[in-house]
Short mmCIF file of C-alpha atoms and ligand atoms in Angstrom, two decimals:
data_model
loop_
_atom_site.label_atom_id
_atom_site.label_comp_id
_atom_site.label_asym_id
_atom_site.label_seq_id
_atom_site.Cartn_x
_atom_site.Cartn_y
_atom_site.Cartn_z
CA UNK Q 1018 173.34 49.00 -68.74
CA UNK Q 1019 172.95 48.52 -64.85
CA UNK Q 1020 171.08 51.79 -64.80
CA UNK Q 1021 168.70 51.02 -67.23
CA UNK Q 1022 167.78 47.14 -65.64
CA UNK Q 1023 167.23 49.04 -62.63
CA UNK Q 1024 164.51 51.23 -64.13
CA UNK Q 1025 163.30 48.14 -66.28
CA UNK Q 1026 162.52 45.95 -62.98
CA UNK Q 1027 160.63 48.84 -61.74
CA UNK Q 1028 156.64 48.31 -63.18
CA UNK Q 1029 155.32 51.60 -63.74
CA UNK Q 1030 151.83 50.84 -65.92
CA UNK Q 1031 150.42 53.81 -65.75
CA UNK Q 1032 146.75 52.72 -66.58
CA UNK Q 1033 146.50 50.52 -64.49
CA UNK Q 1034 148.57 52.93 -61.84
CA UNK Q 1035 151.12 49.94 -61.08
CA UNK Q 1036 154.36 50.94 -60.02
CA UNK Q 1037 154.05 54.76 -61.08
CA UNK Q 1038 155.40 56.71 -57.69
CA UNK Q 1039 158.17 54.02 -57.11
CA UNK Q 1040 159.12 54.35 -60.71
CA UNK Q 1041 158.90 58.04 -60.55
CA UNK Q 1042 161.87 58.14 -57.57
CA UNK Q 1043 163.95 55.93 -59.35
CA UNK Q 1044 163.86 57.79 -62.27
CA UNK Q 1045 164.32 60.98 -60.29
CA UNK Q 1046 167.51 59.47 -58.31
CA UNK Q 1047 168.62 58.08 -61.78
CA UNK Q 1048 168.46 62.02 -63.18
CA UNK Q 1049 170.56 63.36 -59.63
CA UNK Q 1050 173.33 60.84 -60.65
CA UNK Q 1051 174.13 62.60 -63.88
CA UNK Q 1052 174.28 66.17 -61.92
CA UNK Q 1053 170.55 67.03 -63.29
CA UNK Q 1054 169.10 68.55 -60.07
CA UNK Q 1055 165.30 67.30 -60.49
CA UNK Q 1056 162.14 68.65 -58.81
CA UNK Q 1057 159.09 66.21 -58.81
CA UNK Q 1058 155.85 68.11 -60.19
CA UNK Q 1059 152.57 66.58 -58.89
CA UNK Q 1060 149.63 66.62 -61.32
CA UNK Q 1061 146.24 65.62 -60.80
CA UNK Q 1062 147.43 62.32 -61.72
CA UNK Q 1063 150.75 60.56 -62.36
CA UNK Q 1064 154.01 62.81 -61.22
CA UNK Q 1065 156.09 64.67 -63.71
CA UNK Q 1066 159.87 64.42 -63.50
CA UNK Q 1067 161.61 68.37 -64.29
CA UNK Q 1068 165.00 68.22 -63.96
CA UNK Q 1069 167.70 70.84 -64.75
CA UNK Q 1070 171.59 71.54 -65.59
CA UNK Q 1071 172.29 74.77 -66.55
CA UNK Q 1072 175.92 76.25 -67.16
CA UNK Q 1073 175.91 79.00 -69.07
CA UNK Q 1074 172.74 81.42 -69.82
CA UNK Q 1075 174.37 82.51 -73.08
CA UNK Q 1076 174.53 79.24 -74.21
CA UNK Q 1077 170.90 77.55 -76.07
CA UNK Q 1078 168.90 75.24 -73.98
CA UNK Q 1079 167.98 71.74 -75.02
CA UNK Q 1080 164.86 70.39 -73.46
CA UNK Q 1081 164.99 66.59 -73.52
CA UNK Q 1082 161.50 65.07 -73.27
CA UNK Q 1083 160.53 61.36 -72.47
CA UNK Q 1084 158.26 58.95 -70.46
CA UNK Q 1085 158.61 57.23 -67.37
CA UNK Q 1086 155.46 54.94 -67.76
CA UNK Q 1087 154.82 51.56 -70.05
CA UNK Q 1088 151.77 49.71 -71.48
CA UNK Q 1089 150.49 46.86 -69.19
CA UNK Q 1090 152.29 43.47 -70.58
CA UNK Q 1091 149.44 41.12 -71.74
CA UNK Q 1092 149.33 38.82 -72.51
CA UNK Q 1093 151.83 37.50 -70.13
CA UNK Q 1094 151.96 33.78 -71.29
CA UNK Q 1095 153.67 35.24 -75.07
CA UNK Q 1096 156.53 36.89 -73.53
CA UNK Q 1097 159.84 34.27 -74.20
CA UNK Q 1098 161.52 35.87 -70.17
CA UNK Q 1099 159.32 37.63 -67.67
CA UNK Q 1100 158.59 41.54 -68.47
CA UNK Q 1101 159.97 43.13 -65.88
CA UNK Q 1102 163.12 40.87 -65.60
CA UNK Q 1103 165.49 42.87 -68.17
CA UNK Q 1104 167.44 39.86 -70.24
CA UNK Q 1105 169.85 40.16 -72.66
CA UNK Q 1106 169.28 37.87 -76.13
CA UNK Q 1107 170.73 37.89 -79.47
CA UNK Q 1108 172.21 41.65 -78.34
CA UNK Q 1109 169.14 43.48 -77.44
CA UNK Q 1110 167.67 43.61 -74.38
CA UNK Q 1111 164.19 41.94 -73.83
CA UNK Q 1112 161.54 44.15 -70.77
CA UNK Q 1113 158.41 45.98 -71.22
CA UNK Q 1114 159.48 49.48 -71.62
CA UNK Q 1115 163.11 48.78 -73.38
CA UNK Q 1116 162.56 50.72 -76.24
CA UNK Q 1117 159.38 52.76 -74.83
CA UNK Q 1118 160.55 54.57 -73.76
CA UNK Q 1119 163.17 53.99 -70.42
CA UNK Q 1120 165.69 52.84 -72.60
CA UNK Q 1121 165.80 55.63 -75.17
CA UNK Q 1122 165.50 58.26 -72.25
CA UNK Q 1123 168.53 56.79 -69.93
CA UNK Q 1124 170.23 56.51 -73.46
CA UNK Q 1125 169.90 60.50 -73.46
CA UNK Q 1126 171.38 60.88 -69.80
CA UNK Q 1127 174.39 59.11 -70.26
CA UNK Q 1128 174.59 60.81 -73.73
CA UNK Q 1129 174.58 64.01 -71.21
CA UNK Q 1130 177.25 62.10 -68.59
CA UNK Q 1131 179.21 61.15 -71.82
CA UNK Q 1132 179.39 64.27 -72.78
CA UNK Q 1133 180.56 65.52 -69.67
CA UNK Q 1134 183.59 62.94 -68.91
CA UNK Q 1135 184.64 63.22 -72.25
CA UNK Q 1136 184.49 66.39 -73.00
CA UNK Q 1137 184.16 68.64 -69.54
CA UNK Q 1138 181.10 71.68 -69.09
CA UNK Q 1139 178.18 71.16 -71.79
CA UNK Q 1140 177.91 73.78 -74.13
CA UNK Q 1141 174.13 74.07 -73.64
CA UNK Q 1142 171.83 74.20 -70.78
CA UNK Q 1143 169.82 70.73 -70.40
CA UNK Q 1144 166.18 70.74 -69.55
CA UNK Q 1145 164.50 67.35 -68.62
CA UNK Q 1146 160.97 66.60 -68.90
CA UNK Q 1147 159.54 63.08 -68.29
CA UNK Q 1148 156.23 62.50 -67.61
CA UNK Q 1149 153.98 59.42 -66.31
CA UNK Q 1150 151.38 59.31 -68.14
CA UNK Q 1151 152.35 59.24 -72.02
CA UNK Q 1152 150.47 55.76 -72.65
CA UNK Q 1153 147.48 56.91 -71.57
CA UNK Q 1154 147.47 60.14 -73.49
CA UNK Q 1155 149.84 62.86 -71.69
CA UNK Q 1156 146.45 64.16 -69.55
CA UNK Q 1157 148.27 66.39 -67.80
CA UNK Q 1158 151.15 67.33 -69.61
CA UNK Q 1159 149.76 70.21 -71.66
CA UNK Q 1160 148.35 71.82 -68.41
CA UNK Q 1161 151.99 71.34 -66.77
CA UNK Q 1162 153.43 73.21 -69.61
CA UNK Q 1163 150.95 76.25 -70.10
CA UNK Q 1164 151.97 76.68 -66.15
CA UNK Q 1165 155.44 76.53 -66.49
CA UNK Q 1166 156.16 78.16 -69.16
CA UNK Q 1167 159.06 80.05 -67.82
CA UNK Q 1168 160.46 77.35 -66.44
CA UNK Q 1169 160.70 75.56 -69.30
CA UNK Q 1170 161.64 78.20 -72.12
CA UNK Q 1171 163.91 76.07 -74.23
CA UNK Q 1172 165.89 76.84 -78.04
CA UNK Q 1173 164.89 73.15 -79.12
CA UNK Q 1174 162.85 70.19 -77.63
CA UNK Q 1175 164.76 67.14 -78.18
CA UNK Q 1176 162.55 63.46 -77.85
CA UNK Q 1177 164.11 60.23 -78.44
CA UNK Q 1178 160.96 57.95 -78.66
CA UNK Q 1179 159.55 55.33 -81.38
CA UNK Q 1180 161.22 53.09 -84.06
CA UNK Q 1181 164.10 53.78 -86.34
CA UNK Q 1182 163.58 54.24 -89.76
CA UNK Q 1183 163.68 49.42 -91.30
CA UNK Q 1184 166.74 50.69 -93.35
CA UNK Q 1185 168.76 50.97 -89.76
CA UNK Q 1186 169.42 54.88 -91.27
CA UNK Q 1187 169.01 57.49 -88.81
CA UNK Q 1188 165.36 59.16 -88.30
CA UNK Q 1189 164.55 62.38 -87.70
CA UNK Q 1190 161.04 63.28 -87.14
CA UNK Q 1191 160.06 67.15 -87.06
CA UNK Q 1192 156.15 66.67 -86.11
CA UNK Q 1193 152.73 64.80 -85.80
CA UNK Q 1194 149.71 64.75 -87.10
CA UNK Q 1195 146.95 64.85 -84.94
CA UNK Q 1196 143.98 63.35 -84.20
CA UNK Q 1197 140.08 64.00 -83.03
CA UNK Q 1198 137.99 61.51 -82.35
CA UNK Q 1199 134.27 61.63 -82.13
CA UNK Q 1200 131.14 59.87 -82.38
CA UNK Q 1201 127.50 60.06 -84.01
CA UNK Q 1202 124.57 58.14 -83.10
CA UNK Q 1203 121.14 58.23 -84.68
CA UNK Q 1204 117.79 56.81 -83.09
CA UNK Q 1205 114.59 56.48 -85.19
CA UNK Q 1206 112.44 54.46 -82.63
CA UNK Q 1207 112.33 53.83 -79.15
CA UNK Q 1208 113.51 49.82 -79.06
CA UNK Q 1209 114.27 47.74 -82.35
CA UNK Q 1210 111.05 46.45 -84.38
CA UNK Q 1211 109.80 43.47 -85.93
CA UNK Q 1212 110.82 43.53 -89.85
CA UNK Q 1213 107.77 42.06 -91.23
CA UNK Q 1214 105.21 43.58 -88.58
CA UNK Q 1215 106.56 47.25 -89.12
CA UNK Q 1216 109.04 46.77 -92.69
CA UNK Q 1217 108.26 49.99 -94.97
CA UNK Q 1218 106.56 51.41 -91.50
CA UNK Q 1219 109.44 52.19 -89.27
CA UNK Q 1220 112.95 53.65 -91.03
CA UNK Q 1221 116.38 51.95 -90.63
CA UNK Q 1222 118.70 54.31 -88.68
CA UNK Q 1223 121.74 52.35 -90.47
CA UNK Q 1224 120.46 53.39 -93.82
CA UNK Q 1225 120.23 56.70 -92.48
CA UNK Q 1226 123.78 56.56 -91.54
CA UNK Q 1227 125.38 55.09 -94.41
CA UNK Q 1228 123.55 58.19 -96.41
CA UNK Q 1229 124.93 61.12 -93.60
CA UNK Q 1230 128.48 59.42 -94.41
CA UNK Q 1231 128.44 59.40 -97.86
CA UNK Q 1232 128.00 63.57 -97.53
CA UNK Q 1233 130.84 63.94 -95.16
CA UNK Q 1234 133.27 62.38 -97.30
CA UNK Q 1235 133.11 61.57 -101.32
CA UNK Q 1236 134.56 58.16 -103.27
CA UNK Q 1237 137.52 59.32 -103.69
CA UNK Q 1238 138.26 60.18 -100.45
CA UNK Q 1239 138.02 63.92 -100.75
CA UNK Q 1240 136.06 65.22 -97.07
CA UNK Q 1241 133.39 67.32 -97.75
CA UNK Q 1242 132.55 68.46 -94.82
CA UNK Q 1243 132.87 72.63 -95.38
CA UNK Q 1244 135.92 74.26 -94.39
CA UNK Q 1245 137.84 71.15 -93.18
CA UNK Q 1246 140.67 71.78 -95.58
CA UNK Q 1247 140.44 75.48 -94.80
CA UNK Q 1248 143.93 76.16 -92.49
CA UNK Q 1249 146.01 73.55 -93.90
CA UNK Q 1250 149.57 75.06 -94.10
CA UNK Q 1251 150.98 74.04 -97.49
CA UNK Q 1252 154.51 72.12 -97.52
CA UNK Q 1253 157.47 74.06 -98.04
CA UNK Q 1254 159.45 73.59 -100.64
CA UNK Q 1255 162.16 71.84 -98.82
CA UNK Q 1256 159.31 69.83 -97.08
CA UNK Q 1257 158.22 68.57 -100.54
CA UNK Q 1258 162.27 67.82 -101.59
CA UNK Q 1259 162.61 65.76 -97.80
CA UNK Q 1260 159.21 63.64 -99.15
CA UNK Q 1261 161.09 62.83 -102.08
CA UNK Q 1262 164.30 61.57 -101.03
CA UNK Q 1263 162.51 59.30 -98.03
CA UNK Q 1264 163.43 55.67 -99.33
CA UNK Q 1265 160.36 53.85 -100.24
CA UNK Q 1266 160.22 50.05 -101.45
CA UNK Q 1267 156.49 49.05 -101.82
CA UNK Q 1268 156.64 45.35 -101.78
CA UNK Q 1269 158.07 45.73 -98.30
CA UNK Q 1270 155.52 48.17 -97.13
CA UNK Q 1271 152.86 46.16 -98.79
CA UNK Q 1272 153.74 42.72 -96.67
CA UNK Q 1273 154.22 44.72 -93.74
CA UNK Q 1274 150.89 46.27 -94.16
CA UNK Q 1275 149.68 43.11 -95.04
CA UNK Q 1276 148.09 44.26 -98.21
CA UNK Q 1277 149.23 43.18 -101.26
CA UNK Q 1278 147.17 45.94 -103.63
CA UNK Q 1279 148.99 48.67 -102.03
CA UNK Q 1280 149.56 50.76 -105.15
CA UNK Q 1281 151.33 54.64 -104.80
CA UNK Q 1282 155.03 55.95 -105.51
CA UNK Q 1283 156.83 56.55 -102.23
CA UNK Q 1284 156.47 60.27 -102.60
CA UNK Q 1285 152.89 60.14 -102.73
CA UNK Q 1286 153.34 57.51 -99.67
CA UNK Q 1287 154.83 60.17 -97.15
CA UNK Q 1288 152.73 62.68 -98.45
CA UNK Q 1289 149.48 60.64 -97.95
CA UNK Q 1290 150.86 60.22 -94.20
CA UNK Q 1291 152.69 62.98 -92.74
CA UNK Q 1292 150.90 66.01 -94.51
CA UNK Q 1293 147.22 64.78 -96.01
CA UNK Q 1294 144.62 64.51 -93.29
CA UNK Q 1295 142.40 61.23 -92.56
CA UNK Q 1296 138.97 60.54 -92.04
CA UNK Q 1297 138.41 57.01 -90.88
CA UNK Q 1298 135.57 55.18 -89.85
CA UNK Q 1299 136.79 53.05 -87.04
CA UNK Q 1300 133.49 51.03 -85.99
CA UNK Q 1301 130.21 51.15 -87.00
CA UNK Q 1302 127.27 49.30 -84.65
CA UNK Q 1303 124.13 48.68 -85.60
CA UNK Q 1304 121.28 45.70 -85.26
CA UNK Q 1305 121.78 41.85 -84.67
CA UNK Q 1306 125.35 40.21 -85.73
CA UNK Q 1307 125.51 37.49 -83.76
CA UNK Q 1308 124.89 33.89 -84.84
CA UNK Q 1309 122.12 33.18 -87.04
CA UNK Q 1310 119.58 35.62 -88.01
CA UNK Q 1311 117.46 38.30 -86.27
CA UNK Q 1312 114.24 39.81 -88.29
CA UNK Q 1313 114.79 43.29 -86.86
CA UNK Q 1314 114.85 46.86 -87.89
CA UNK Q 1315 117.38 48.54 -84.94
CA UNK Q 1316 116.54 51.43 -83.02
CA UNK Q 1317 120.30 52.57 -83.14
CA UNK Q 1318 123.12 53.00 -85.51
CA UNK Q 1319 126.16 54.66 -84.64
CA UNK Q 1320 129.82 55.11 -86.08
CA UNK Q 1321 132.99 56.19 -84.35
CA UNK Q 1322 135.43 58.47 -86.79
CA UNK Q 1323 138.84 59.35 -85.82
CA UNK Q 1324 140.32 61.87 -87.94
CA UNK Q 1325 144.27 62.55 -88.50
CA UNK Q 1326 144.85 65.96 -88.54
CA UNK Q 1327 148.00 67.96 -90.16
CA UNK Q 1328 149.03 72.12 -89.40
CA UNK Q 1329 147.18 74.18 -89.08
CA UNK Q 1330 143.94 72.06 -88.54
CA UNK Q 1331 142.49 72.93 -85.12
CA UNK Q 1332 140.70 69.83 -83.59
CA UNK Q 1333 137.89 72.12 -81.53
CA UNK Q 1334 137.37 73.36 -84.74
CA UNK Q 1335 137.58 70.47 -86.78
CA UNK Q 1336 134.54 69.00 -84.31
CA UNK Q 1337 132.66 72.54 -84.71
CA UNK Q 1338 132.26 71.88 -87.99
CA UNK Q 1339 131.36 68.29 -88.03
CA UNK Q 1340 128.74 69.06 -85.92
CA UNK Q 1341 127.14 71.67 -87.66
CA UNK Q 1342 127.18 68.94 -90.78
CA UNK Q 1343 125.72 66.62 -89.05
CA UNK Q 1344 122.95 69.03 -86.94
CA UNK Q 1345 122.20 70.41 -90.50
CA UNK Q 1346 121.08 66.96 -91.82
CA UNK Q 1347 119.72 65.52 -88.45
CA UNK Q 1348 119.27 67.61 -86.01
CA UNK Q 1349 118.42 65.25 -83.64
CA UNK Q 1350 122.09 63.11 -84.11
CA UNK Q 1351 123.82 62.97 -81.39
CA UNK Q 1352 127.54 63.85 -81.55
CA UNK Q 1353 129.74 63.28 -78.67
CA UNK Q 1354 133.40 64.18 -78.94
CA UNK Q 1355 135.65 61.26 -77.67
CA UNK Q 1356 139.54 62.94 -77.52
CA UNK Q 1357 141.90 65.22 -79.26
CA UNK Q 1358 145.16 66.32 -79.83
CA UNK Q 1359 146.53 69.14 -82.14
CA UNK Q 1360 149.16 68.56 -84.77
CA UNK Q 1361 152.79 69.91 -84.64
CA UNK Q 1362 155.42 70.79 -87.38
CA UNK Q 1363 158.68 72.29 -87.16
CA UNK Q 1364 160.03 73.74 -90.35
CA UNK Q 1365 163.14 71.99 -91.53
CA UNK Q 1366 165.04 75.35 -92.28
CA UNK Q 1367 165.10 76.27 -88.87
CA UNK Q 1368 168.63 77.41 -87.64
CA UNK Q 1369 169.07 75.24 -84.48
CA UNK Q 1370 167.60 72.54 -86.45
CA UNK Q 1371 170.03 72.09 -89.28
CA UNK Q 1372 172.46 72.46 -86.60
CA UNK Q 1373 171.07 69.21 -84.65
CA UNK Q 1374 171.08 67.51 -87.80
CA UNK Q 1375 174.55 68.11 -88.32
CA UNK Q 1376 175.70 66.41 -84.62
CA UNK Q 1377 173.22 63.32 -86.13
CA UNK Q 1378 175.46 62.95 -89.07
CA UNK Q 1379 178.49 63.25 -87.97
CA UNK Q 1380 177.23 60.50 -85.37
CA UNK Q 1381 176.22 57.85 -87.80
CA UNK Q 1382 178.65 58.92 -90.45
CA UNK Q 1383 175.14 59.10 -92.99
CA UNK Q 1384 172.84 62.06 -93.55
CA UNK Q 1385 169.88 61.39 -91.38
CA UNK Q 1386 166.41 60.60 -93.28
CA UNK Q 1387 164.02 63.51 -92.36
CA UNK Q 1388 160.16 63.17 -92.70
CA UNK Q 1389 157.98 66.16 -91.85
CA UNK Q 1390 156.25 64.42 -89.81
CA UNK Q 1391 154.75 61.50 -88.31
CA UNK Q 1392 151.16 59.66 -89.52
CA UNK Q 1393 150.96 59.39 -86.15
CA UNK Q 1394 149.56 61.79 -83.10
CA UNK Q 1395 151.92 62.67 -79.67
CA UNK Q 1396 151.88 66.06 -77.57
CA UNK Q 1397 154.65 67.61 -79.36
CA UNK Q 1398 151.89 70.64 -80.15
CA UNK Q 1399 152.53 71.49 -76.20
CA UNK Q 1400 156.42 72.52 -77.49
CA UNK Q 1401 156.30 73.99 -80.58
CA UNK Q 1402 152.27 75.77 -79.81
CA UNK Q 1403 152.35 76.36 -75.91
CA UNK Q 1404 156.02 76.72 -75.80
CA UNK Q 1405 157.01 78.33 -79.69
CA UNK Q 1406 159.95 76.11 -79.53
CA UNK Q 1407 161.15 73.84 -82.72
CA UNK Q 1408 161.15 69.98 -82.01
CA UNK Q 1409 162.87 67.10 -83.33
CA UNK Q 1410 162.32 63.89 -82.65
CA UNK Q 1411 165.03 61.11 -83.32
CA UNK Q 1412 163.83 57.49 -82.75
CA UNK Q 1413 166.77 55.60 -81.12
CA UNK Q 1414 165.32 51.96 -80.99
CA UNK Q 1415 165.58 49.34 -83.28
CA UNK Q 1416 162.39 49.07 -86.10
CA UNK Q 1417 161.30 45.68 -84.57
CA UNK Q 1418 161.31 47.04 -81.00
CA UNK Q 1419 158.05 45.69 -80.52
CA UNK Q 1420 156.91 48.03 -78.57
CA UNK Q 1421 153.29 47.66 -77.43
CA UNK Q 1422 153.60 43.89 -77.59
CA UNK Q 1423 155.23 41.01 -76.09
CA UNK Q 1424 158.56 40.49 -76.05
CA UNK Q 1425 159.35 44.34 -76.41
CA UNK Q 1426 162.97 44.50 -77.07
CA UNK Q 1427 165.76 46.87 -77.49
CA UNK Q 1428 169.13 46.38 -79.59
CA UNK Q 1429 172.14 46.82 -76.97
CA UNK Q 1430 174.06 49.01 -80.68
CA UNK Q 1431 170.58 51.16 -81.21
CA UNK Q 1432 171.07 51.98 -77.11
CA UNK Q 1433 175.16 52.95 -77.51
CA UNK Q 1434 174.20 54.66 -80.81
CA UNK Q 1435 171.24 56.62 -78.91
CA UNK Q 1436 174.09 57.92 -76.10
CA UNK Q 1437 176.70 59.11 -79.00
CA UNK Q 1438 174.23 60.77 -80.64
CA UNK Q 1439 173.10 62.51 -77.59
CA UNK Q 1440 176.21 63.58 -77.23
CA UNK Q 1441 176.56 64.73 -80.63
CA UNK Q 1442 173.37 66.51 -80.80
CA UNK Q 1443 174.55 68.40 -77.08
CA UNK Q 1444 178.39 69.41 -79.00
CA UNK Q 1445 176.13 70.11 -82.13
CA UNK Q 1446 173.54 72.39 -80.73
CA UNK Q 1447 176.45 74.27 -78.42
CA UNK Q 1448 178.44 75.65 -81.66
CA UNK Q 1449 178.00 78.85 -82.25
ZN1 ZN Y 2027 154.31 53.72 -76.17
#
């Protein structure tokens, strides 16, 4: 645990660049103490950490991915002990960055130097990848892959980020979706106009844009913008069988959601999130809405989408066709694109795969819970597109890790459990 409180003290908020080249040596001194020789990769902005230990090139290579970098830790005045002074409560450990993600990647290097005392010479070459700059959106991550590809050739990526599944079972996560934001903007006049003076005269651009939406998507949530289902690759059958067995209690979900109508069978649930796509409005401006009343018809309206997307949906694509929606009803819309990053899924058959899984059970003693993939968007496209390697991701904090918030914490049994199973997944992955 000393090793971890020493990364933990270290600040390293990477939008706010605080902290991020101190961080980045410790972290790099931390990797040379478990015999992973590390090389520090500058990028056009925060430093990546590659680090390897190779014995045997017969033997498959496990790439181990995580993050060096945490959120900023506003608001200050909600946190019960100071961020960045690591204290231990109730068994878990209470710092910005416990659980996102220093502890869950130190978990994996003692998992390696576990391995090692207890065992002697891994049975698979480790590769390490940490980067600086996963809570701002891995900038530079994809371009640091597509350069070293070589380099970083690997049988199976292996991330240990996020929560754990609220029934403490193990997780296993084998993708993302992923997401492309964008945003449209119509103008009618040149400044807003009196409503009385010009009403009937001058049209309302946010009439105009509640009537553009209502083509791109229809009430039952079906988008009809053409060809955005077209390269969605259908679930497997085992995909559909892991859906079903995913433990689902909707009263739960419902409070945690807060909302209480939340009405769907848990298969439907998981399918809705790790394999439908989204298309969500996520603010819409237009006119007066301050205090009081203002008698005007606005120049502007404009609404800000960002859409989930699941394999094979290509986000440049995606926005392609968007904007030739949008162009074809209003030519003169403006559509800017805002971000993007491509979804990932790794097939649950997969050989090296089932034979992770199996090091995960025989950790916990209990099959692992498997979902396709998460409603949520990371990089993981840069291993299993840029790289063709499968990818598994195994949450080792605690559900209530808080990540993100104040008073992030991280169970001191989720952190032990996250080094056995490293070491389990390593002895796993090595049998032939
Ligand atoms: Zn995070």
């Amino acid at each position: 645990m000393a090793t971890l409180f020493k990364l933990l003290r270290q600040e390293s908020i990477s939008t706010q660049n605080k902290g991020m080249r101190e961080c980045a040596a410790l972290m790099r001194s931390l990797m040379e103490e478990v015999g992973v020789c590390t090389r520090l990769f500058e990028t056009k902005g925060h430093p990546i950490l590659y680090g390897e230990l190779l014995t045997d090139k017969h033997a498959p290579t496990l790439l181990i991915y995580g993050h060096y970098d945490v959120q900023p830790p506003d608001p200050l005045s909600e946190w019960e002990t100071p961020p960045f002074e690591p204290t231990v409560r109730d068994g878990r450990i209470f710092a910005r960055g416990a659980g996102d993600n220093k502890g869950q990647i130190v978990a994996q290097l003692l998992g390696i130097k576990t391995y090692q005392e207890a065992c002697g010479a891994l049975p698979v070459n480790i590769k390490i990848v940490i980067e600086g700059e996963e809570e701002m959106g891995s900038v530079h991550l994809p371009d640091f892959v597509q350069s070293n590809k070589e380099l970083l050739q690997a049988d199976l990526v292996y991330t240990a980020d996020g929560p754990s599944h609220e029934s403490s079972s193990p997780l296993v996560l084998l993708g993302v979706r992923g997401i492309l934001s964008f945003e449209i903007e119509l103008q009618n006049a040149e400044f807003d106009n009196h409503s009385g003076n010009t009403g009937n005269i001058v049209p309302n651009p946010a009439w105009d844009l509640m009537e553009l939406l209502q083509t791109m998507r229809s009430t039952d949530g079906r988008v009809l913008i053409e060809g955005f289902y077209d390269n969605i690759r259908p679930a497997s059958a085992e995909e559909e069988q892991l859906l079903a067995t995913l433990p689902f209690e909707k009263d739960s979900v419902a409070q945690k959601i807060g909302y209480p109508h939340l009405d769907i069978d848990g298969k439907s649930y998981y399918r809705k999130l790790a394999l439908e796509p989204t298309f969500n409005i996520c603010g819409l401006k237009s006119g007066y809405l301050e205090d009081g009343i203002k008698t005007i018809i606005p120049s502007k309206a404009s609404v800000k989408i960002d859409a989930r997307l699941v394999v094979d949906q290509d986000p440049k694509d995606i926005f392609e066709k968007v904007t030739a929606h949008v162009k074809a009803r209003r030519p003169d819309a403006k559509v800017t694109f805002l971000g993007a990053m491509e979804p990932s899924r790794t097939p649950v058959e997969t050989a090296i795969v089932q034979k992770a899984l199996k090091g995960i059970s025989a950790c916990f003693n209990e099959e692992p819970l498997i979902q396709p993939s998460l409603g949520g968007s990371l990089p993981d496209y840069v291993w299993t597109k840029l790289l063709h390697a499968p990818s598994l991701l195994v949450p080792y904090a605690n559900f209530d890790q808080r990540n993100h918030s104040p008073n992030e914490n991280l169970a001191i049994r989720h952190f032990l459990n996250g080094i056995r199973c490293t070491a389990h997944v390593i002895h796993a992955v090595g049998q032939n």
